[in-house]
Amino acid sequence: MRISADGILRAVIPLIYGRRWLTFSLLMLLTAFLGFHALKLRPDAGFEKQIPLDHPYMKVFKKYEQAFGGANLISVALMRNDGKDIYDPDFLDKLKKLTDATFFLPGVDRAHVTSLFTPDLTYLEIVEDGINLGTVVPANYAPTPEMIAKVREHVGKADAVIGRFVSLDQHGAMIVASLLERHPVTGAKLDYHRLAGQLEDQLRGRIQSPLEYRYRLKADRPPYQAGDLVWTGYTDYGWKLPWQTFEATRKDDNGEAILVSGRDVSVEQQPNPDYSPGYSVRIIGFAKVIGDVTDASVEVIGFFFVAMLLIVGLLWLFCGSLRLSLLPLSAAVTAVVWELGLLQLAGFGLDPFAVLVPFLILSIGVSHGVQYINAWGNEVSEHGLSALDASLASFRRLFLPGTVAIVTNVIGFATLSFIHIQIVREMALNAAMGMAAVIVTNKMMLPIVLSWVRLPDIEKFKRRMALRDRMGDRLWPHIAAITQARWALPTLGVVAASLAWAIWMYPRLIIGDAQAGVPELKPDSRYNRDSAAIAANFAIGVDLLKVIVEAKPYACLDGRVMETVDRFTWHVQNTPGVISAVSLPVLARQSRSLWNEGSPKWAVLPRNKDALAQLTGRIPSATGLQNADCSVLPVLIFTADHRAATIAGIVSAVKQFNLDNLSSGADFALASGNVGVMAATNEEIQSREILVIVWVHLTLLVFVWISFRSWASVVCIITPLVSCSLLTYGFMALLGIGMKSATLPVAAFGVGIGVDDGIYLWGALIHYLAAGADIREAFRQALRAAGKATTFTSLALMVSVGTWLFSGLQFQADMGLLLLFMFTTNLFGAILMMPALGWLCHLLSPLQSKNGLLVK
């Protein structure tokens, strides 16, 4: 049974207009309810949300995460800037304090904290009765000249300490800790923003802040009494203190942490005894990235409000009435409130990397709202209809094409769930809920409000509308001329050349990061400066790939397995992009050389099982190079950076070596470490990004066909969208913006605004063709009816996202540039490319109205 447009409208109009006050009141109550829940929405970052847990690499990662630590690390470097080395009582005292502070940070896996002051950092030396294994800093350390001399000696004897935990010039030292995503007892999720704040306060501030701040309770709170010290920190929160939360140093009677609000404490300040202007603290890690991005989210909210103010101003110029200009923006903002409230009710938070989704919902909501305002204004000014009749006329004309466009967007965005990365799926769900909200706010609430609008001076409004239309009437005939051969052919030629360029650029599109450091932050951000400083002073760099060598139990006593792992270490260490590699056979060879007075000719692996046992038995499993029964032998590979090309080259070398040595008894399984996580993420996106984009466009194609039942409609609406996507990919390749979990959704979402423009414009074109106009006149009338709203919306959104280019977040600046490009190409595709394609389709088969969903 065919569903007709009239049948749908006859069923829907009474539901919306029959009892407008009741319908609107119920929707406003629902808006208040969702707004209440939107206010409860909190940032929700997570390391595991960023990774494809179903990928084979990540299954290896999760399997050995407890034994060898995860990829979610924080690295803290204490550096001297005064030219002295670390062998100094003051430096070692501060390093010990930072190690202790790191150990007690929330979320730190205390079994995997390593620095000079932890017992897992050992050295080997030859003594009279054999080999002595000792800790680099003895347990009975005291800041005496003799003990400090011993520490210097032990660092020199320890394998892979200089370059890993002591800087190459020995002017700094490193602390490395693994983080737990969830509390091992309570299961509570790690609060990354809070942890990032403590990294700054308890680590960097402890050394670099001249003042120490002490927080005392104002009133009794068992087991504390008024005046008791509950927290000592090094950050001046100023006016933001009431919104801070501190974890008191003591626990309650049940052993639970006591959280104290900044409103409940008084602050004392005094000189910081650990302040050392000659030192600097460098901090890197996923938690620190999340903290910096979350802090910068306040700026994103600021740009959100700037965009709204700009849109209001432009809407005022377009509508000729401040009252009318506020309506489409209000409807779009209401949709965002619904989106955020639904997100909170669904049990999610707002990930810092998904903060741009609400703006995309705002953009699409404004796009649909302007079409309604434009249609309503035309009915009032040109046909003299009342507010109610104009609203009904606009509803009959725009409800179905607008709803079909939004439903198409919802289904298209849902295809992002093909990417098996939780953050991408959350963004898809977030966008789908926002688009569903747009249907309610723009297709129900806005038409009802328009039926009540009373303009104070209707004649003045009509004059403004007439002036606006006259200005457009000078432009539309020139654009409509593209439906003629002499203009259509050059336009299609330019389009073909642009698409050829985009296809030529596509192989240059990078899957993953295109530069060193964290691309979400500015190159000169504190984090990227810290990252560069650590990479320059430590041989390990800041990026680690762990290859998990799986073998039979006690494989470290098998000469063939050990020799294969040793060859692999040498092979991968000579792979471009690798700084250094460490494995159990490497340490065993060095140990054998020590047994023989350091002679390099003895730095080889013995074949004898007992000899291997003597060498490997001295190397504790705490080094992370073997498990208890020697059945797993991780190889630690430190890379120069985490660029996509670097990762791909190293992963390819590992896979090829594994294929060439299948009979060795060792399987070189990828992967752990932060580079292993990036490798899995890059491969997941590379394998599915084409599938996602194809499904998005196929969804659009199906709904366009259902709506208009003509192949010409499909060609003229879908071709500009496909062209926009291809050109966006070429643009990303040109600028070096990598395709990753943060950028792929934006590339997909940008299509949503384009399909709205295309459906509205094509629907108007078919309407005028059905009335008997030729194609040029029909397109001129379509531009006059819907094209001015399409053009205005695109220009307004381009101006608003243009402000993002000045953001302090590189991520937001890049997304602003991408959206600016996509809005521009969507606009040109709708008003320039569509008429040229319309001419071509009309030439092959005269365009006419079909019995589709939107036209009879």
PDB file of N, CA, C and O in Angstrom, residues 64 149 188 219 243 265 324 331 370 389 440 490 497 523 613 660 665 676 821 851:
ATOM      1  N   TYR A  64      47.002  -9.438  28.738  1.00  0.00           N
ATOM      2  CA  TYR A  64      48.242  -9.296  29.520  1.00  0.00           C
ATOM      3  C   TYR A  64      48.321  -7.974  30.273  1.00  0.00           C
ATOM      4  O   TYR A  64      49.382  -7.607  30.772  1.00  0.00           O
ATOM      5  N   ALA A 149      76.843   8.639  46.199  1.00  0.00           N
ATOM      6  CA  ALA A 149      77.858   8.066  45.306  1.00  0.00           C
ATOM      7  C   ALA A 149      77.457   6.651  44.889  1.00  0.00           C
ATOM      8  O   ALA A 149      77.671   6.247  43.742  1.00  0.00           O
ATOM      9  N   ALA A 188      34.235   1.753  40.649  1.00  0.00           N
ATOM     10  CA  ALA A 188      33.970   3.139  40.236  1.00  0.00           C
ATOM     11  C   ALA A 188      34.913   3.535  39.105  1.00  0.00           C
ATOM     12  O   ALA A 188      36.089   3.190  39.104  1.00  0.00           O
ATOM     13  N   ALA A 219      33.483  23.636  59.736  1.00  0.00           N
ATOM     14  CA  ALA A 219      32.585  23.054  60.739  1.00  0.00           C
ATOM     15  C   ALA A 219      32.935  21.584  60.932  1.00  0.00           C
ATOM     16  O   ALA A 219      33.638  20.981  60.109  1.00  0.00           O
ATOM     17  N   TRP A 243      33.693  25.525  43.793  1.00  0.00           N
ATOM     18  CA  TRP A 243      33.321  24.442  42.871  1.00  0.00           C
ATOM     19  C   TRP A 243      34.350  23.304  42.863  1.00  0.00           C
ATOM     20  O   TRP A 243      34.226  22.371  42.089  1.00  0.00           O
ATOM     21  N   VAL A 265      35.539  24.756  53.360  1.00  0.00           N
ATOM     22  CA  VAL A 265      36.891  24.899  53.901  1.00  0.00           C
ATOM     23  C   VAL A 265      37.327  26.359  53.874  1.00  0.00           C
ATOM     24  O   VAL A 265      36.815  27.175  53.102  1.00  0.00           O
ATOM     25  N   LEU A 324      10.916  37.150  15.201  1.00  0.00           N
ATOM     26  CA  LEU A 324      11.016  35.971  14.347  1.00  0.00           C
ATOM     27  C   LEU A 324      12.418  35.370  14.371  1.00  0.00           C
ATOM     28  O   LEU A 324      12.589  34.154  14.318  1.00  0.00           O
ATOM     29  N   ALA A 331      14.293  27.115  18.868  1.00  0.00           N
ATOM     30  CA  ALA A 331      13.941  25.717  18.569  1.00  0.00           C
ATOM     31  C   ALA A 331      15.188  24.848  18.507  1.00  0.00           C
ATOM     32  O   ALA A 331      15.198  23.715  19.009  1.00  0.00           O
ATOM     33  N   VAL A 370      15.058  27.957   9.826  1.00  0.00           N
ATOM     34  CA  VAL A 370      15.053  29.073   8.883  1.00  0.00           C
ATOM     35  C   VAL A 370      14.129  28.785   7.711  1.00  0.00           C
ATOM     36  O   VAL A 370      13.439  29.683   7.208  1.00  0.00           O
ATOM     37  N   ASP A 389      -2.966  30.415   9.572  1.00  0.00           N
ATOM     38  CA  ASP A 389      -3.057  29.881   8.212  1.00  0.00           C
ATOM     39  C   ASP A 389      -1.674  29.792   7.568  1.00  0.00           C
ATOM     40  O   ASP A 389      -1.386  28.838   6.830  1.00  0.00           O
ATOM     41  N   VAL A 440      10.980  16.991  16.818  1.00  0.00           N
ATOM     42  CA  VAL A 440       9.967  17.480  17.752  1.00  0.00           C
ATOM     43  C   VAL A 440       9.990  19.007  17.827  1.00  0.00           C
ATOM     44  O   VAL A 440       8.951  19.673  17.718  1.00  0.00           O
ATOM     45  N   PRO A 490      30.281  24.043 -18.499  1.00  0.00           N
ATOM     46  CA  PRO A 490      31.481  24.470 -17.750  1.00  0.00           C
ATOM     47  C   PRO A 490      31.390  24.155 -16.259  1.00  0.00           C
ATOM     48  O   PRO A 490      32.400  23.785 -15.638  1.00  0.00           O
ATOM     49  N   ALA A 497      36.699  18.193 -12.643  1.00  0.00           N
ATOM     50  CA  ALA A 497      38.112  18.439 -12.345  1.00  0.00           C
ATOM     51  C   ALA A 497      38.357  18.408 -10.828  1.00  0.00           C
ATOM     52  O   ALA A 497      39.363  17.863 -10.352  1.00  0.00           O
ATOM     53  N   PRO A 523      50.405  23.018  18.937  1.00  0.00           N
ATOM     54  CA  PRO A 523      51.814  22.592  19.021  1.00  0.00           C
ATOM     55  C   PRO A 523      52.579  23.250  20.159  1.00  0.00           C
ATOM     56  O   PRO A 523      53.508  22.649  20.710  1.00  0.00           O
ATOM     57  N   ALA A 613      69.518 -20.572  32.345  1.00  0.00           N
ATOM     58  CA  ALA A 613      68.831 -20.424  33.633  1.00  0.00           C
ATOM     59  C   ALA A 613      69.630 -19.526  34.566  1.00  0.00           C
ATOM     60  O   ALA A 613      69.071 -18.715  35.312  1.00  0.00           O
ATOM     61  N   ASP A 660      57.880 -14.974   8.900  1.00  0.00           N
ATOM     62  CA  ASP A 660      59.132 -15.621   8.476  1.00  0.00           C
ATOM     63  C   ASP A 660      59.683 -16.584   9.529  1.00  0.00           C
ATOM     64  O   ASP A 660      60.636 -17.311   9.245  1.00  0.00           O
ATOM     65  N   GLY A 665      58.803 -21.561  17.375  1.00  0.00           N
ATOM     66  CA  GLY A 665      58.248 -21.823  18.696  1.00  0.00           C
ATOM     67  C   GLY A 665      57.830 -20.575  19.435  1.00  0.00           C
ATOM     68  O   GLY A 665      57.429 -20.650  20.598  1.00  0.00           O
ATOM     69  N   GLY A 676      50.587   0.452  20.454  1.00  0.00           N
ATOM     70  CA  GLY A 676      49.760  -0.685  20.087  1.00  0.00           C
ATOM     71  C   GLY A 676      48.291  -0.306  20.020  1.00  0.00           C
ATOM     72  O   GLY A 676      47.563  -0.739  19.113  1.00  0.00           O
ATOM     73  N   PHE A 821      34.688  24.328   5.388  1.00  0.00           N
ATOM     74  CA  PHE A 821      34.838  23.798   4.030  1.00  0.00           C
ATOM     75  C   PHE A 821      33.587  23.025   3.603  1.00  0.00           C
ATOM     76  O   PHE A 821      33.103  23.172   2.477  1.00  0.00           O
ATOM     77  N   ASN A 851       4.815  10.228  -8.326  1.00  0.00           N
ATOM     78  CA  ASN A 851       4.011   9.903  -7.153  1.00  0.00           C
ATOM     79  C   ASN A 851       4.871   9.342  -6.031  1.00  0.00           C
ATOM     80  O   ASN A 851       4.818   8.172  -5.694  1.00  0.00           O
TER      81      ASN A 851
END
